[in-house]
């Protein structure tokens, strides 16, 4: 049984506590922490009797009853708790982003490398979505040759006025940034953002849709349509074009309905419905591999790469140019 | 150039005149006939200058300027004109049904056999629909082994109150009667009709839907859902299950539309839209083969078999039993 | 925590022990029994330390440490253990069939009714398959009106020579027997079996495919193509035709692959892959509802109805006639 | 009856002669011309008795028996015959490209404008493909709002070693250049070409695949995957993303086949199969509108725009930059 401490008791934190408590095998939440005591207590109640309550991450991390830590606090608060966890050598599940700046990401990466232990898994849950896994497995068979291109869409029904142009990168395409380099097994070289005609459903601070292009070091070219006011649904698509075949991600099982002169299938409008199983499985996988100290999911390098790539994309949003993704060389440790 | 005389100038007759005049190559309408002089004149105007007008089929058939005859009159009036055309040895395209009784069908068949010439093609236009032809061709490759079963639906949006229970056979499933035996290359042995729960959209004189089962002499089992108040569209489907694979008919090309939390494709509600090309091609094929005196399309035997099978199905509608399809032996002439 | 005893330690029994131990929340296996001591010990090892081993079901059922019982023994052995469990008032999960004769099923049903407690859930796992649940939920919205017909296929790649004609009912269509009456909320009135042309891949003791028709008391007409040597895959389909629309079950998520002049998606050949999640969820649901003594899944009446319906279908296989499904009246207790 | 003269009797010329003679209504080929007398005679034989034979376009154009001209000669030879036809005011169907340089295109456009008559239709046959027409019609309903983006693929099974990098523009994407601006009703502003990883099936003179991006004046952003050694088929796709919905082009009717653990549909490998009807309909439409002197299909402006856009794309292939499409202002005459 893995005794887990959870830092950050907002909505997402409480979701994870519920997940570990009710659906994940082999783990239990033994401690929670939050700046707001009320929130922490409420969250502890989900975990059940005996769950300790802290008002800061450091104490929770250092509690000898805590085997492993989940960091679900706001992104800016991650860096200190990550470094503390590395210092004491505790396994971490950290919601994305790793940190909010590339510098902080690198600091964490350096610390982990120095520690010599793989400790951190990042919450890019989509890697655990069946659709992506099926494509990844198909590529791995070798039957389709080398991937050359990927076409992706990331469509949301709508966003609020607090969602601005850079968030298309940092909140939305950040998922494709992680997924696509994982799918093709390569890191990024350059990125570009093209701004199409703007939908009437957008607002002044948001250019929507956006069309982003990422090129990997080996030349795989990935395009992502990011359209967050598409109105019709939460619509995720991905096609990998290889030398010997093209692989399009399947759609979730749904009835085909004949009615009103149409054959139709539902498109979900809720990303949490679409990725429910993926959320459960990323945490289950993190728990399962605890015994042998392995991180199978997205790791610190992936978090660092995502941060640097996102910075380049945000720069490309205003420059209109092809921007270089300037990472340090990938440490041996993560190969 | 094949000079065609058209008997019957109602809506369907005028459609065929328009078809021959505007879209079919190698034929022209040189004469029309109808009991109602006004109707005949209107129809002749579609064909253009010089088109003769008759008030009976016999005179038209015997006009030396008429090479071939299209019989588009009401079903009960077919038999006399068919026999006359056989007598003078003129090629015939006859809208379904061949005749309204099995006895008349047999009379026509006997006359054609006696004449020693293949003269009559019947207007079962669906054989010329691309969807059915693709399945037929796939079966013919031998790659899928012997057909064992067929599952069909024949769905109409709605019918009027003049449409009663027997018409499900004589107006609707009559198409599947012809198509299915052609698809599997076999004649019928027995039929059965099952009456499911009745839709609220039906009326007292109509049991709707109906589920019909036809078994061929070699044992191929064909089921047809006939649902003429299905509301959602004119929806024709067909799957042939063979020993080495199952073949489902394709759907007409139509955009896939994402809107309102649905991915949808249109289902037509108009059978004339669905089979427009098939209507053109059945007549074109009839014209094309005139020179060498061949009937490639549905022939007199098919018309006779359809009549006898329909009689058995109508009997089965009330008996609830498995009914025998009692045909004479197929003449060598049609093998 | 629900302490479960498992009777029957064959392959399926061990699967269930593994399931409860590794994937189901809120339950653990505390005892197992099997006639063969070796098998029982092996099975107990899966459950882990402290799991007791019995050589008969009765002792296991009466063990005070056992809260609930899973009966995974051969079908003929179910009746005694079911009656014993009812006698002592313990909750049961019983793999299908309930019993091998309608008489035994009725005996168990009478005993359960007399006990006044809902105790038995039957292992018709398909009710927990997402595809069927989505259709069931869609019907329940009322948006599509009353169900009138269902079209089903149950196709297996191939069967051994030990699989004979009656097994098409008792091993294969038994699933549709349960599913379909549950989907439309009605019991069966009559059944019929039609024997199409036999595939070359069958053997003398097996008529394959078979086409079965079940009619419910309200007239819903269900047809099932049972084709156990279809070669191409484990292919389950289901369409419910309602007054205001038709609902076709979705297909499992799978990549669409373009290669070799084809766009294709995989059809699984393994029913355990297709229904993996359903197996987990039926047991999870049984465990979840233990606290409040509710049976949400298939119950004793369903097991009885399945047995009587299967008997009628087996009779229909040889009679070729429409056979009556002669059940007792449904006890108030199960309404 | 439109009397047509055909200039250019190569394979494509003979195809068009056959088309006009056998399938198009209201036209006949009365004269042909080719530098190679043998070829011209062979071609004349297809048209039938009485078809005149010329060894140059000018004489054919000036033959008073010729009402209209089809120019199917090599692209470099178009300009002189186009100018001659404009001079004598004869209607022209010209296979693409209009001319091989933007300068020549402009010369022809100026001459047509000066003549004051719409005379030239260009052979961009894809506008007559049902798939594109359905999308165009759907957009025109206004139900989906303004188009914002288009995603296209243009995939060929393979090309010979004579096919080099610029031909990806001039032979392949030239179709999308015409189609896409027609679909969204706008002209191009800028273009860009991205070179992904090269497939192992390419050769030194060809970068394959290529990813092209075209932006219209109103900002509609169009991406085209051009992959001419994709191996798996001739695979044309197009999705238009609008403010209120996304429209994906349908696929040609084809059976869905279950075999060998796959559900599959065929992808054609032959573009002439895919566009057979479109070729017929573009010529039929050109003939149909002759009487009222209207050009409904792609016109001289479209040919000029395609030439200028192709030049910009070829420049972009080597520059790697976003290139401007420098056209003259669109003459009132073509609006």
Tab-separated table of N, CA, C and O in Angstrom, chain A residues 258 263, chain B residues 129-132 134 234-238 248-256 264-271 273-277, chain D residues 130-131 134 248-255:
chain	number	residue	atom	x	y	z
A	258	UNK	N	-30.091	7.045	-36.056
A	258	UNK	CA	-30.814	7.519	-37.239
A	258	UNK	C	-32.056	8.246	-36.765
A	258	UNK	O	-32.935	7.645	-36.138
A	263	UNK	N	-27.902	10.353	-39.923
A	263	UNK	CA	-27.228	9.341	-39.109
A	263	UNK	C	-26.182	10.092	-38.317
A	263	UNK	O	-25.333	10.773	-38.900
B	129	UNK	N	-28.188	0.338	-59.326
B	129	UNK	CA	-27.646	1.195	-58.263
B	129	UNK	C	-26.231	0.730	-57.949
B	129	UNK	O	-25.966	-0.463	-57.769
B	130	UNK	N	-25.340	1.691	-57.870
B	130	UNK	CA	-23.919	1.396	-57.649
B	130	UNK	C	-23.691	0.539	-56.397
B	130	UNK	O	-22.846	-0.348	-56.378
B	131	UNK	N	-24.442	0.838	-55.363
B	131	UNK	CA	-24.266	0.109	-54.109
B	131	UNK	C	-24.479	-1.380	-54.268
B	131	UNK	O	-23.644	-2.197	-53.835
B	132	UNK	N	-25.571	-1.764	-54.892
B	132	UNK	CA	-25.840	-3.185	-55.086
B	132	UNK	C	-24.846	-3.801	-56.061
B	132	UNK	O	-24.409	-4.935	-55.896
B	134	UNK	N	-21.775	-3.001	-56.548
B	134	UNK	CA	-20.477	-3.234	-55.893
B	134	UNK	C	-20.493	-4.529	-55.081
B	134	UNK	O	-19.515	-5.280	-55.080
B	234	UNK	N	-35.363	7.813	-46.103
B	234	UNK	CA	-35.462	6.715	-47.046
B	234	UNK	C	-34.152	5.959	-46.901
B	234	UNK	O	-33.117	6.361	-47.433
B	235	UNK	N	-34.198	4.862	-46.179
B	235	UNK	CA	-32.975	4.249	-45.669
B	235	UNK	C	-32.885	2.796	-46.118
B	235	UNK	O	-33.562	1.914	-45.591
B	236	UNK	N	-32.045	2.582	-47.080
B	236	UNK	CA	-31.893	1.284	-47.729
B	236	UNK	C	-30.558	0.686	-47.307
B	236	UNK	O	-29.516	1.318	-47.501
B	237	UNK	N	-30.600	-0.502	-46.725
B	237	UNK	CA	-29.363	-1.147	-46.331
B	237	UNK	C	-29.393	-2.606	-46.736
B	237	UNK	O	-30.463	-3.196	-46.878
B	238	UNK	N	-28.210	-3.166	-46.858
B	238	UNK	CA	-28.125	-4.544	-47.317
B	238	UNK	C	-26.763	-5.100	-46.931
B	238	UNK	O	-25.741	-4.471	-47.205
B	248	UNK	N	-21.213	-5.245	-46.556
B	248	UNK	CA	-22.307	-4.313	-46.301
B	248	UNK	C	-22.287	-3.239	-47.376
B	248	UNK	O	-21.245	-2.679	-47.675
B	249	UNK	N	-23.450	-2.967	-47.943
B	249	UNK	CA	-23.547	-1.959	-48.990
B	249	UNK	C	-23.079	-0.601	-48.465
B	249	UNK	O	-23.373	-0.220	-47.335
B	250	UNK	N	-22.339	0.120	-49.298
B	250	UNK	CA	-21.880	1.448	-48.933
B	250	UNK	C	-23.027	2.440	-48.864
B	250	UNK	O	-24.146	2.143	-49.292
B	251	UNK	N	-22.736	3.594	-48.317
B	251	UNK	CA	-23.745	4.650	-48.267
B	251	UNK	C	-23.379	5.720	-49.283
B	251	UNK	O	-22.210	5.879	-49.641
B	252	UNK	N	-24.375	6.457	-49.771
B	252	UNK	CA	-24.088	7.494	-50.764
B	252	UNK	C	-23.129	8.540	-50.198
B	252	UNK	O	-23.164	8.839	-49.002
B	253	UNK	N	-22.269	9.056	-51.057
B	253	UNK	CA	-21.332	10.100	-50.645
B	253	UNK	C	-22.087	11.282	-50.048
B	253	UNK	O	-23.032	11.801	-50.653
B	254	UNK	N	-21.681	11.692	-48.880
B	254	UNK	CA	-22.313	12.842	-48.221
B	254	UNK	C	-21.330	13.404	-47.212
B	254	UNK	O	-20.564	12.649	-46.613
B	255	UNK	N	-21.320	14.709	-47.025
B	255	UNK	CA	-20.378	15.281	-46.067
B	255	UNK	C	-20.642	14.782	-44.660
B	255	UNK	O	-21.784	14.511	-44.294
B	256	UNK	N	-19.575	14.658	-43.902
B	256	UNK	CA	-19.699	14.403	-42.472
B	256	UNK	C	-19.632	15.759	-41.774
B	256	UNK	O	-18.668	16.503	-41.926
B	264	UNK	N	-22.576	14.098	-38.003
B	264	UNK	CA	-23.721	13.514	-38.695
B	264	UNK	C	-23.533	13.499	-40.204
B	264	UNK	O	-22.744	14.264	-40.758
B	265	UNK	N	-24.243	12.587	-40.848
B	265	UNK	CA	-24.354	12.606	-42.307
B	265	UNK	C	-25.833	12.539	-42.646
B	265	UNK	O	-26.617	11.920	-41.930
B	266	UNK	N	-26.183	13.177	-43.739
B	266	UNK	CA	-27.583	13.231	-44.127
B	266	UNK	C	-28.083	11.864	-44.609
B	266	UNK	O	-27.354	11.123	-45.260
B	267	UNK	N	-29.320	11.549	-44.284
B	267	UNK	CA	-30.028	10.431	-44.918
B	267	UNK	C	-31.086	11.049	-45.815
B	267	UNK	O	-31.882	11.869	-45.348
B	268	UNK	N	-31.086	10.678	-47.075
B	268	UNK	CA	-32.074	11.282	-47.967
B	268	UNK	C	-33.479	10.839	-47.561
B	268	UNK	O	-33.664	9.780	-46.964
B	269	UNK	N	-34.467	11.647	-47.884
B	269	UNK	CA	-35.854	11.240	-47.642
B	269	UNK	C	-36.565	10.979	-48.966
B	269	UNK	O	-37.763	10.729	-48.978
B	270	UNK	N	-35.827	11.010	-50.055
B	270	UNK	CA	-36.436	10.936	-51.378
B	270	UNK	C	-35.802	9.806	-52.178
B	270	UNK	O	-34.632	9.859	-52.536
B	271	UNK	N	-36.596	8.786	-52.476
B	271	UNK	CA	-36.030	7.628	-53.175
B	271	UNK	C	-35.605	7.985	-54.592
B	271	UNK	O	-34.730	7.343	-55.160
B	273	UNK	N	-34.082	10.681	-55.488
B	273	UNK	CA	-32.719	11.209	-55.361
B	273	UNK	C	-31.738	10.044	-55.253
B	273	UNK	O	-30.710	9.988	-55.921
B	274	UNK	N	-32.088	9.094	-54.404
B	274	UNK	CA	-31.195	7.958	-54.160
B	274	UNK	C	-30.949	7.145	-55.434
B	274	UNK	O	-29.837	6.679	-55.679
B	275	UNK	N	-31.990	6.969	-56.235
B	275	UNK	CA	-31.878	6.067	-57.378
B	275	UNK	C	-31.869	6.779	-58.724
B	275	UNK	O	-32.047	6.144	-59.755
B	276	UNK	N	-31.645	8.082	-58.707
B	276	UNK	CA	-31.629	8.861	-59.958
B	276	UNK	C	-30.701	8.241	-61.004
B	276	UNK	O	-31.113	7.981	-62.138
B	277	UNK	N	-29.468	7.986	-60.647
B	277	UNK	CA	-28.534	7.426	-61.616
B	277	UNK	C	-28.957	6.032	-62.064
B	277	UNK	O	-28.775	5.659	-63.224
D	130	UNK	N	-18.703	15.431	-56.978
D	130	UNK	CA	-19.846	15.514	-56.058
D	130	UNK	C	-19.418	15.875	-54.633
D	130	UNK	O	-20.089	16.629	-53.936
D	131	UNK	N	-18.297	15.298	-54.218
D	131	UNK	CA	-17.830	15.536	-52.851
D	131	UNK	C	-17.597	17.013	-52.579
D	131	UNK	O	-18.060	17.557	-51.569
D	134	UNK	N	-20.893	19.078	-52.690
D	134	UNK	CA	-21.725	18.967	-51.489
D	134	UNK	C	-21.243	19.918	-50.389
D	134	UNK	O	-22.043	20.535	-49.692
D	248	UNK	N	-16.680	17.783	-43.445
D	248	UNK	CA	-15.670	16.911	-44.047
D	248	UNK	C	-16.256	16.262	-45.285
D	248	UNK	O	-17.370	15.761	-45.258
D	249	UNK	N	-15.512	16.313	-46.376
D	249	UNK	CA	-15.985	15.722	-47.619
D	249	UNK	C	-16.279	14.238	-47.428
D	249	UNK	O	-15.536	13.517	-46.760
D	250	UNK	N	-17.365	13.780	-48.004
D	250	UNK	CA	-17.724	12.370	-47.944
D	250	UNK	C	-16.758	11.510	-48.742
D	250	UNK	O	-15.932	12.014	-49.511
D	251	UNK	N	-16.865	10.208	-48.555
D	251	UNK	CA	-16.037	9.273	-49.314
D	251	UNK	C	-16.915	8.587	-50.358
D	251	UNK	O	-18.121	8.467	-50.173
D	252	UNK	N	-16.317	8.153	-51.456
D	252	UNK	CA	-17.109	7.493	-52.495
D	252	UNK	C	-17.790	6.240	-51.950
D	252	UNK	O	-17.244	5.559	-51.083
D	253	UNK	N	-18.989	5.984	-52.446
D	253	UNK	CA	-19.721	4.785	-52.036
D	253	UNK	C	-18.871	3.542	-52.279
D	253	UNK	O	-18.358	3.338	-53.386
D	254	UNK	N	-18.728	2.726	-51.266
D	254	UNK	CA	-17.968	1.480	-51.393
D	254	UNK	C	-18.430	0.534	-50.302
D	254	UNK	O	-18.773	0.979	-49.206
D	255	UNK	N	-18.465	-0.760	-50.588
D	255	UNK	CA	-18.918	-1.702	-49.558
D	255	UNK	C	-18.003	-1.686	-48.348
D	255	UNK	O	-16.795	-1.467	-48.468
